[in-house]
Amino acid sequence: MIELKHVSFAYEKDAPVLQDISFRVEDGETVGLIGANGAGKSTVMKLLLGLLSGEGDILVDGTRVEKATLGEIRKKLGFVLQNSDNQMFMPTVYEDMIFGPLNYMLSREEAEARADAALEQLGVSELKHRHNHKLSGGEKRMAAIATILAMEPAAILMDEPTAALDPCNRRVVINTINSLPQTKLITSHDLDMILDTCERVILLSGGKVVADGPAQEILRDQALLEANRMELPFCIAGERRG
Amino acid sequence: MNKMEKALHELSEMDDLAAQDSPIHALHPLAKLLATVAYIVTVVSFDKYDLSGLIIFLLFPILLFQLSGIPVRTCFYKLRIVLPLVMAVGLFNPFFDRAPLLTIGNVAVSGGVVSMFTLMLKGILCLMAAFLLMATTGIDKLCAALRMLHLPSMLVTLLLLTYRYVGVMTEELAVMTDAYHLRAPGQKGIHISAWGSFLGQLLLRSMDRAEELYSSMQLRGYHGHFHYVAIAKARLRDVLYVVGCTAVFILLRMVPVAQLLGNQVVR
Ligand SMILES: Nc1ncnc2c1ncn2[C@@H]1O[C@H](COP(=O)(O)OP(=O)(O)OP(=O)(O)O)[C@@H](O)[C@H]1O
Ligand SMILES: [Mg+2]
């Protein structure tokens, strides 16, 4: 589904952020992309979406990400931004939800049906006619996810989906992620959430892929995590202490 | 709550007003927009001494307040910041225009005083009409109506996004002011030396936000064509509303109703 081949990128010359990164995400897989602050996780996502362009090849469903294919690529990839306020720019949730489908030439009825289905799927139909600037943080995140689902993407990219959520909303988002059948690539510092949602983890550090393997293996490797400025997930740390 | 948050809360109340149900709310947004424009144009077109002709135009907003169920109090409360500005516009007229225009009892009233009151009334009337349009229509439908009038898409989108993000920016400013006051106890307001960095920060933050926002739009297939809310087709009553309002406005503009009534009473 998603493939990076020898991708390098730098915002400024002489300060490479990513150096020769390669990995694949298979259809239907849920993969966690982890790494310390500034490791380049968000940058990887922006490269995938064609918001940035670097060296090397990025393929989505066999199509190379380049200027001519952006429309096609972006239809396949849904991106849930870290800041839902920046994602939801229309006055109401509902208008936001039909914005994408309408741009892809769907009729208003079809777009509306998709919006309803997405809200239903997440169990948040009551948000439909709410005003975006009056939603709580948790509601905003659910609405943002619904907005992306309404586009029926083949894969979903999420940047810090549980940041700034209370435990209850965090759990709701985790359950939601687990209920979505799409291919998912998730970045987060919430390693417990990654453990709950992802079967595989890719660890970025110093602009390189340092580890790539089963979540249970990597997230239990204390030495590896600590060498890369991270800690064991709380649940595992607790297990060991207890 | 600091000042900014209060402002934020007030802004969000406008949506609640627009979400109410009334015969006025149910009218087609374009009909309301056109009628309001007709009203404002007529009001503005009055002569600067024609206070008596203008007074009858108070009826329109009063009627709308009644029909829409929006409290007059709310209107004046929300307009409290702009109203004084509007009032101030004609404040100097009495000093420049001292020629007596009419006498009430045995007091001569100068043209300047009359024109001051006329200007104030014009300002208040226009503000009320604009407020009522906004409070009974909502920004989304208003923008859709503006597009129907073929206003440039760029402008309308700007208006829509401004409305959406005024709140977010205010929140940001509120956080910054709080952070400032926490480290500058006992200070009133923000010291002038910090204004530059305050504005700079705000600008940088909004630029970052704008960039992310634009990517979010692009990612959802935006190509310069914005979709506004769907609005039901105009019905007969909408057409009647526009035609009726406009006709009445023109009539009242042509015929000095207040004067005629006055003459009747005097006779
Ligand atoms: N617009 C930019 N211009 C210049 N440098 C940037 C820009 N955006 C990010 N960087 C730099 O690129 C590096 C990677 O940033 P990125 O946002 O991808 O990190 P991240 O892994 O997502 O971090 P976090 O966990 O904090 O979100 C950082 O060192 C950052 O300073
Ligand atoms: Mg990031």
XYZ file of C-alpha atoms and ligand atoms in Angstrom:
541
model
C 0.000 0.000 0.000
C 2.638 2.529 1.090
C 6.285 2.209 0.180
C 9.256 4.487 0.809
C 12.480 3.732 -1.085
C 15.659 5.486 -0.060
C 13.911 8.704 0.888
C 15.982 11.646 2.106
C 14.814 15.085 3.038
C 16.122 18.342 4.486
C 14.267 21.554 5.291
C 17.538 23.448 5.187
C 20.734 22.462 3.436
C 23.330 20.735 5.635
C 20.661 19.770 8.169
C 19.125 16.567 6.860
C 15.993 15.490 8.711
C 15.585 12.126 6.975
C 18.440 10.117 5.503
C 17.834 7.171 3.224
C 14.622 5.895 4.783
C 12.956 2.787 3.391
C 9.931 0.878 4.629
C 6.699 -0.672 3.402
C 3.242 -0.689 4.914
C 1.084 -3.540 3.615
C -2.632 -3.393 2.882
C -4.717 -3.463 6.042
C -1.737 -3.113 8.357
C -1.685 -0.714 11.310
C 1.794 0.656 11.825
C 3.072 2.958 14.553
C 5.747 5.471 13.647
C 7.610 6.463 16.783
C 10.613 8.559 17.686
C 11.668 11.420 19.931
C 10.634 15.039 19.313
C 12.083 16.223 16.057
C 12.835 12.720 14.788
C 10.988 13.486 11.569
C 7.709 11.630 12.016
C 5.487 14.445 10.821
C 7.912 15.066 7.993
C 7.474 11.479 6.781
C 3.714 11.989 6.681
C 3.998 15.251 4.789
C 6.260 13.572 2.246
C 3.737 10.769 1.792
C 0.990 13.292 1.137
C 3.114 15.274 -1.279
C 3.056 18.365 0.923
C 6.855 18.207 0.857
C 9.076 16.604 -1.710
C 12.481 15.101 -1.167
C 14.818 12.613 -2.769
C 13.996 8.975 -3.367
C 10.751 7.262 -4.338
C 7.484 7.134 -2.480
C 4.794 4.836 -3.804
C 1.162 4.693 -2.736
C -0.724 1.741 -4.152
C 2.005 1.447 -6.781
C 1.665 5.098 -7.867
C 4.659 7.376 -7.428
C 3.952 10.474 -5.356
C 4.705 13.401 -7.663
C 3.008 16.529 -8.832
C 0.942 14.873 -11.540
C -0.418 12.162 -9.259
C -1.208 14.252 -6.191
C -4.965 14.280 -6.764
C -5.090 10.520 -7.011
C -2.772 10.004 -4.025
C -4.650 12.387 -1.759
C -7.913 10.690 -2.562
C -6.436 7.461 -1.234
C -4.777 8.870 1.873
C -6.734 10.517 4.636
C -4.674 12.680 6.992
C -5.861 13.464 10.504
C -3.909 16.527 11.572
C -2.570 16.924 15.063
C -4.450 20.199 15.488
C -8.103 19.585 14.696
C -8.785 23.318 14.559
C -6.563 23.576 11.529
C -8.304 20.661 9.941
C -11.871 21.808 10.442
C -12.132 25.124 8.657
C -15.832 25.266 7.847
C -18.383 26.718 10.272
C -20.080 23.416 11.083
C -18.950 19.804 11.315
C -21.324 18.758 8.593
C -20.071 21.309 6.070
C -16.547 20.236 6.825
C -17.442 16.634 6.193
C -18.924 17.223 2.771
C -16.114 19.555 1.696
C -13.808 16.727 0.580
C -16.405 14.559 -1.163
C -17.821 17.572 -3.033
C -14.345 18.456 -4.274
C -14.105 14.961 -5.666
C -17.167 15.579 -7.780
C -19.699 13.721 -5.709
C -23.238 15.033 -5.682
C -24.522 16.718 -2.554
C -26.756 13.717 -1.767
C -23.875 11.271 -2.042
C -21.633 13.516 0.028
C -24.291 13.832 2.679
C -24.852 10.075 2.753
C -21.135 9.580 3.300
C -21.049 12.147 6.081
C -23.969 10.465 7.809
C -22.390 7.052 7.461
C -19.080 8.248 8.895
C -20.747 9.929 11.874
C -22.820 6.815 12.459
C -19.774 4.583 12.294
C -18.058 6.610 14.992
C -21.249 6.939 17.021
C -21.144 10.731 17.022
C -24.167 11.601 14.878
C -25.125 14.291 17.373
C -22.109 16.341 16.275
C -23.419 16.788 12.744
C -24.836 20.275 12.998
C -22.596 21.553 15.757
C -20.360 24.552 15.188
C -16.686 23.711 14.976
C -15.602 26.492 17.277
C -17.876 25.233 19.998
C -16.659 21.635 20.207
C -14.563 20.303 23.057
C -11.110 18.900 22.301
C -12.338 15.320 22.262
C -15.352 16.116 20.115
C -13.125 18.006 17.699
C -10.841 15.017 17.309
C -13.771 12.665 16.658
C -15.234 15.132 14.177
C -11.868 15.417 12.440
C -11.636 11.641 12.133
C -15.196 11.556 10.804
C -14.290 14.212 8.244
C -11.507 12.016 6.945
C -13.649 8.863 6.954
C -16.244 10.644 4.822
C -13.636 10.742 2.072
C -13.471 6.926 2.204
C -9.689 6.772 2.008
C -7.864 3.488 1.478
C -5.340 4.420 4.149
C -5.409 6.811 7.072
C -2.459 8.754 8.436
C -2.792 10.113 11.945
C -0.436 12.566 13.620
C -0.688 12.317 17.414
C -4.346 11.251 17.484
C -4.511 11.086 21.283
C -2.563 14.238 22.139
C -4.384 16.483 24.603
C -7.264 14.085 25.187
C -8.546 13.030 28.583
C -8.348 9.303 29.433
C -11.924 8.665 28.448
C -11.729 10.394 25.065
C -8.350 8.776 24.508
C -9.968 5.382 24.978
C -12.755 6.307 22.582
C -10.208 7.296 19.945
C -8.233 4.080 20.484
C -11.367 1.969 20.090
C -12.241 3.954 17.001
C -8.814 3.369 15.494
C -9.120 -0.346 16.208
C -12.529 -0.496 14.572
C -11.333 1.019 11.299
C -10.472 -1.580 8.686
C -8.248 0.728 6.612
C -4.488 0.675 6.426
C -3.217 3.006 9.143
C 0.020 4.801 9.862
C 0.020 6.452 13.271
C 2.620 8.662 14.931
C 2.537 9.252 18.652
C 4.485 9.671 21.847
C 1.695 7.776 23.574
C 3.387 4.379 23.338
C 0.625 2.670 25.291
C -1.775 3.742 22.594
C 0.606 2.483 19.905
C 0.779 -0.835 21.730
C -3.020 -0.979 21.855
C -3.539 -0.198 18.185
C -0.526 -1.234 16.137
C 0.834 -4.658 15.311
C 4.017 -3.212 13.897
C 6.259 -0.317 14.915
C 8.867 1.694 13.035
C 11.346 3.595 15.162
C 12.907 6.738 13.705
C 16.004 8.307 15.163
C 18.737 10.522 13.810
C 16.992 10.618 10.461
C 17.132 6.853 10.035
C 14.915 3.830 10.626
C 16.538 2.275 13.677
C 14.092 -0.534 14.202
C 11.149 -2.024 12.334
C 9.259 -4.985 13.703
C 6.398 -6.312 15.823
C 5.109 -3.772 18.341
C 5.321 -6.248 21.189
C 9.011 -6.772 20.500
C 10.174 -3.194 19.977
C 8.076 -1.597 22.680
C 9.403 -4.109 25.209
C 13.035 -3.448 24.319
C 14.020 -1.071 27.086
C 17.619 -0.665 25.927
C 16.589 0.194 22.382
C 13.959 2.700 23.470
C 16.218 4.420 25.955
C 19.037 4.635 23.451
C 16.651 6.636 21.312
C 15.336 9.034 23.962
C 12.175 7.114 24.766
C 10.818 5.033 27.605
C 8.922 1.787 27.972
C 5.146 2.133 27.671
C 3.665 2.551 31.159
C 1.747 -0.689 31.052
C 4.894 -2.679 30.322
C 7.000 -0.763 32.832
C 4.295 -1.438 35.442
C 4.218 -5.131 34.516
C 7.952 -5.402 35.126
C 7.921 -3.537 38.403
C 4.880 -5.365 39.690
C -12.627 34.357 32.062
C -10.462 37.144 30.724
C -11.696 39.743 28.255
C -10.788 37.727 25.190
C -12.652 34.679 26.335
C -15.702 36.770 26.996
C -15.499 38.156 23.484
C -15.251 34.623 22.231
C -18.335 33.592 24.082
C -20.269 36.514 22.679
C -19.268 35.618 19.161
C -20.529 32.107 19.565
C -23.854 33.462 20.752
C -24.433 34.849 17.264
C -24.664 31.297 15.954
C -27.230 30.452 18.588
C -29.352 33.384 17.460
C -29.039 32.257 13.848
C -30.065 28.729 14.799
C -33.421 29.861 16.186
C -36.635 29.335 14.345
C -38.917 32.115 13.150
C -40.630 33.320 9.975
C -37.666 35.624 9.403
C -35.097 32.898 9.952
C -36.961 30.746 7.459
C -36.691 33.298 4.663
C -34.226 32.701 1.849
C -30.808 34.172 2.799
C -30.552 35.960 -0.532
C -33.960 37.563 0.041
C -32.844 38.834 3.428
C -29.561 40.042 2.030
C -31.216 41.957 -0.827
C -33.850 43.490 1.426
C -31.157 44.605 3.861
C -29.092 46.135 1.093
C -32.181 47.937 -0.221
C -32.885 49.196 3.280
C -29.373 50.461 3.859
C -29.182 52.148 0.474
C -32.498 53.902 1.083
C -31.545 55.001 4.581
C -28.206 56.338 3.436
C -29.778 58.201 0.552
C -31.762 60.513 2.822
C -30.842 64.187 2.921
C -28.754 65.209 5.907
C -31.527 67.432 7.283
C -34.330 64.934 6.667
C -34.607 63.600 10.181
C -38.381 63.377 10.085
C -38.386 61.254 6.926
C -35.890 58.872 8.432
C -37.711 58.224 11.664
C -40.346 56.070 10.015
C -37.551 53.685 8.975
C -37.225 52.595 12.575
C -40.281 50.480 11.918
C -38.412 47.953 9.780
C -35.923 46.807 12.426
C -38.593 46.949 15.119
C -40.810 44.720 13.043
C -37.944 42.312 12.384
C -37.036 42.178 16.072
C -40.636 41.302 16.835
C -40.994 38.668 14.130
C -37.635 37.002 14.649
C -37.841 36.921 18.432
C -34.370 38.400 18.772
C -34.223 40.702 21.784
C -33.421 44.340 21.032
C -31.306 44.311 24.149
C -28.985 41.674 22.685
C -28.526 43.793 19.587
C -27.508 46.907 21.466
C -25.386 44.937 23.869
C -23.431 43.369 21.025
C -23.129 46.647 19.172
C -22.039 48.580 22.244
C -18.494 48.910 20.981
C -19.281 50.206 17.497
C -22.285 52.305 18.410
C -20.320 55.113 20.088
C -18.092 55.302 17.024
C -21.082 55.691 14.783
C -22.538 58.261 17.134
C -19.289 60.200 17.111
C -19.360 60.661 13.357
C -21.649 63.679 13.385
C -20.484 65.111 16.668
C -18.803 68.144 15.173
C -21.591 69.093 12.805
C -23.235 71.525 15.270
C -20.013 73.557 15.375
C -19.696 73.940 11.649
C -23.290 74.335 10.578
C -24.793 77.020 12.815
C -27.470 78.353 10.503
C -30.856 77.941 12.244
C -32.997 75.446 10.404
C -36.175 75.352 12.429
C -37.582 76.536 15.697
C -39.191 74.380 18.341
C -41.225 76.608 20.635
C -38.917 79.587 20.688
C -35.625 77.699 20.556
C -33.827 77.840 17.226
C -32.306 74.540 16.177
C -29.295 74.820 13.886
C -28.784 72.711 10.790
C -25.751 71.144 12.424
C -27.771 69.689 15.272
C -30.343 68.224 12.909
C -27.707 66.767 10.638
C -25.904 65.292 13.640
C -29.007 63.471 14.739
C -29.736 62.397 11.175
C -26.275 60.918 10.823
C -26.546 59.124 14.151
C -29.905 57.693 13.263
C -28.636 56.559 9.888
C -25.739 54.789 11.593
C -27.931 53.078 14.134
C -30.467 51.988 11.529
C -27.821 50.500 9.264
C -26.126 48.708 12.145
C -29.393 47.259 13.352
C -30.274 46.054 9.877
C -26.870 44.421 9.454
C -27.077 42.838 12.888
C -30.517 41.441 12.163
C -29.336 40.007 8.863
C -26.458 38.253 10.576
C -28.468 37.117 13.584
C -31.251 35.605 11.507
C -29.124 34.100 8.747
C -25.778 32.865 10.040
C -22.422 33.274 8.378
C -22.545 30.107 6.286
C -25.801 30.912 4.559
C -24.835 34.531 4.216
C -21.679 33.522 2.378
C -23.652 31.215 0.124
C -25.990 34.123 -0.663
C -23.050 36.409 -1.414
C -21.730 33.848 -3.864
C -25.146 33.726 -5.536
C -24.671 37.430 -6.162
C -21.378 36.493 -7.840
C -19.180 38.253 -5.356
C -15.604 37.075 -5.940
C -15.101 33.645 -4.432
C -11.829 34.782 -2.889
C -13.523 37.489 -0.827
C -16.344 35.297 0.354
C -13.998 32.481 1.343
C -11.930 35.014 3.235
C -14.998 36.189 5.094
C -16.011 32.654 5.975
C -12.551 31.673 7.189
C -12.144 34.902 9.121
C -15.330 34.196 10.988
C -14.255 30.647 11.708
C -10.804 31.648 12.934
C -11.498 34.873 14.771
C -12.330 32.654 17.720
C -9.200 30.564 17.432
C -7.003 33.655 17.144
C -8.728 35.278 20.086
C -8.084 32.156 22.103
C -4.438 32.324 21.154
C -4.286 35.974 22.147
C -6.018 35.129 25.417
C -3.391 32.514 26.209
C -0.607 34.957 25.378
C -2.112 37.719 27.527
C -2.562 35.321 30.419
C 1.026 34.175 30.070
C 2.134 37.789 30.054
C 0.185 38.766 33.151
C 1.386 35.758 35.078
C 4.910 37.074 34.688
C 4.020 40.744 35.067
C 1.908 40.887 38.188
C 0.186 44.127 39.023
C 0.559 45.516 35.537
C -2.481 46.918 33.831
C -2.695 46.032 30.170
C 0.377 45.135 28.191
C 3.390 47.396 28.319
C 4.048 49.152 25.045
C 7.514 47.617 24.803
C 5.946 44.164 24.444
C 3.469 45.091 21.728
C 5.902 44.417 18.919
C 6.730 40.901 19.960
C 3.089 40.257 20.778
C 1.951 41.186 17.307
C 4.916 39.425 15.740
C 4.123 36.231 17.606
C 0.514 36.433 16.621
C 1.438 36.977 12.995
C 3.830 34.036 12.979
C 1.276 31.816 14.634
C -1.397 32.771 12.162
C 0.944 32.169 9.256
C 1.741 28.690 10.535
C -1.905 28.050 10.993
C -2.777 29.358 7.567
C -0.212 27.064 6.018
C -1.532 23.998 7.789
C -5.069 24.985 7.021
C -4.280 25.325 3.363
C -2.650 21.895 3.269
C -5.702 20.488 4.957
C -7.837 21.994 2.200
C -5.545 20.749 -0.524
C -5.528 17.260 0.950
C -9.254 17.199 0.579
C -9.129 18.088 -3.068
C -9.431 21.885 -2.937
C -8.669 23.501 -6.297
C -9.862 27.018 -5.752
C -13.532 26.143 -5.816
C -15.259 26.434 -2.483
C -18.531 24.726 -1.666
C -21.002 26.573 0.460
C -24.054 25.250 2.229
C -26.887 24.194 0.008
C -29.824 26.556 0.244
C -33.359 25.572 -0.592
C -34.796 27.164 -3.721
C -36.407 30.556 -3.282
C -40.150 30.395 -2.867
C -42.868 32.878 -3.660
C -42.817 34.382 -0.193
C -39.087 35.125 -0.531
C -39.676 36.995 -3.760
C -42.623 38.800 -2.201
C -40.486 39.742 0.777
C -37.809 41.377 -1.361
C -40.223 43.083 -3.726
C -42.508 44.157 -0.884
C -39.714 45.540 1.281
C -38.056 47.370 -1.583
C -41.359 48.883 -2.739
C -42.180 50.086 0.765
C -38.708 51.556 1.207
C -38.933 53.458 -2.058
C -42.400 54.645 -1.220
C -41.329 55.896 2.201
C -38.345 57.570 0.604
C -40.533 59.418 -1.886
C -43.472 60.273 0.351
C -42.702 62.210 3.543
C -45.080 60.129 5.654
C -44.077 61.591 8.991
C -44.630 65.104 7.719
C -48.048 64.247 6.288
C -49.071 62.631 9.551
C -47.821 65.659 11.444
C -49.788 67.996 9.255
C -52.918 65.924 9.864
C -52.478 66.208 13.600
C -51.783 69.936 13.513
C -54.786 70.576 11.322
N 9.035 24.060 8.475
C 10.231 23.666 8.958
N 11.346 24.363 8.655
C 12.537 23.993 9.134
N 12.737 22.926 9.913
C 11.667 22.195 10.250
C 10.344 22.534 9.800
N 9.491 21.619 10.300
C 10.219 20.772 11.017
N 11.510 21.099 11.003
C 12.596 20.356 11.656
O 12.613 19.053 11.152
C 12.829 18.109 12.183
C 11.742 17.044 12.169
O 10.507 17.644 12.440
P 9.156 16.821 12.551
O 8.074 17.799 12.768
O 9.039 15.904 11.420
O 9.427 15.994 13.888
P 8.451 15.032 14.665
O 9.102 13.710 14.735
O 7.097 15.074 14.083
O 8.477 15.694 16.103
P 7.328 15.798 17.194
O 7.320 14.521 17.920
O 7.800 16.903 18.074
O 6.054 16.103 16.490
C 12.911 18.885 13.469
O 14.256 18.993 13.842
C 12.347 20.233 13.131
O 13.035 21.219 13.847
Mg 5.176 15.810 14.754
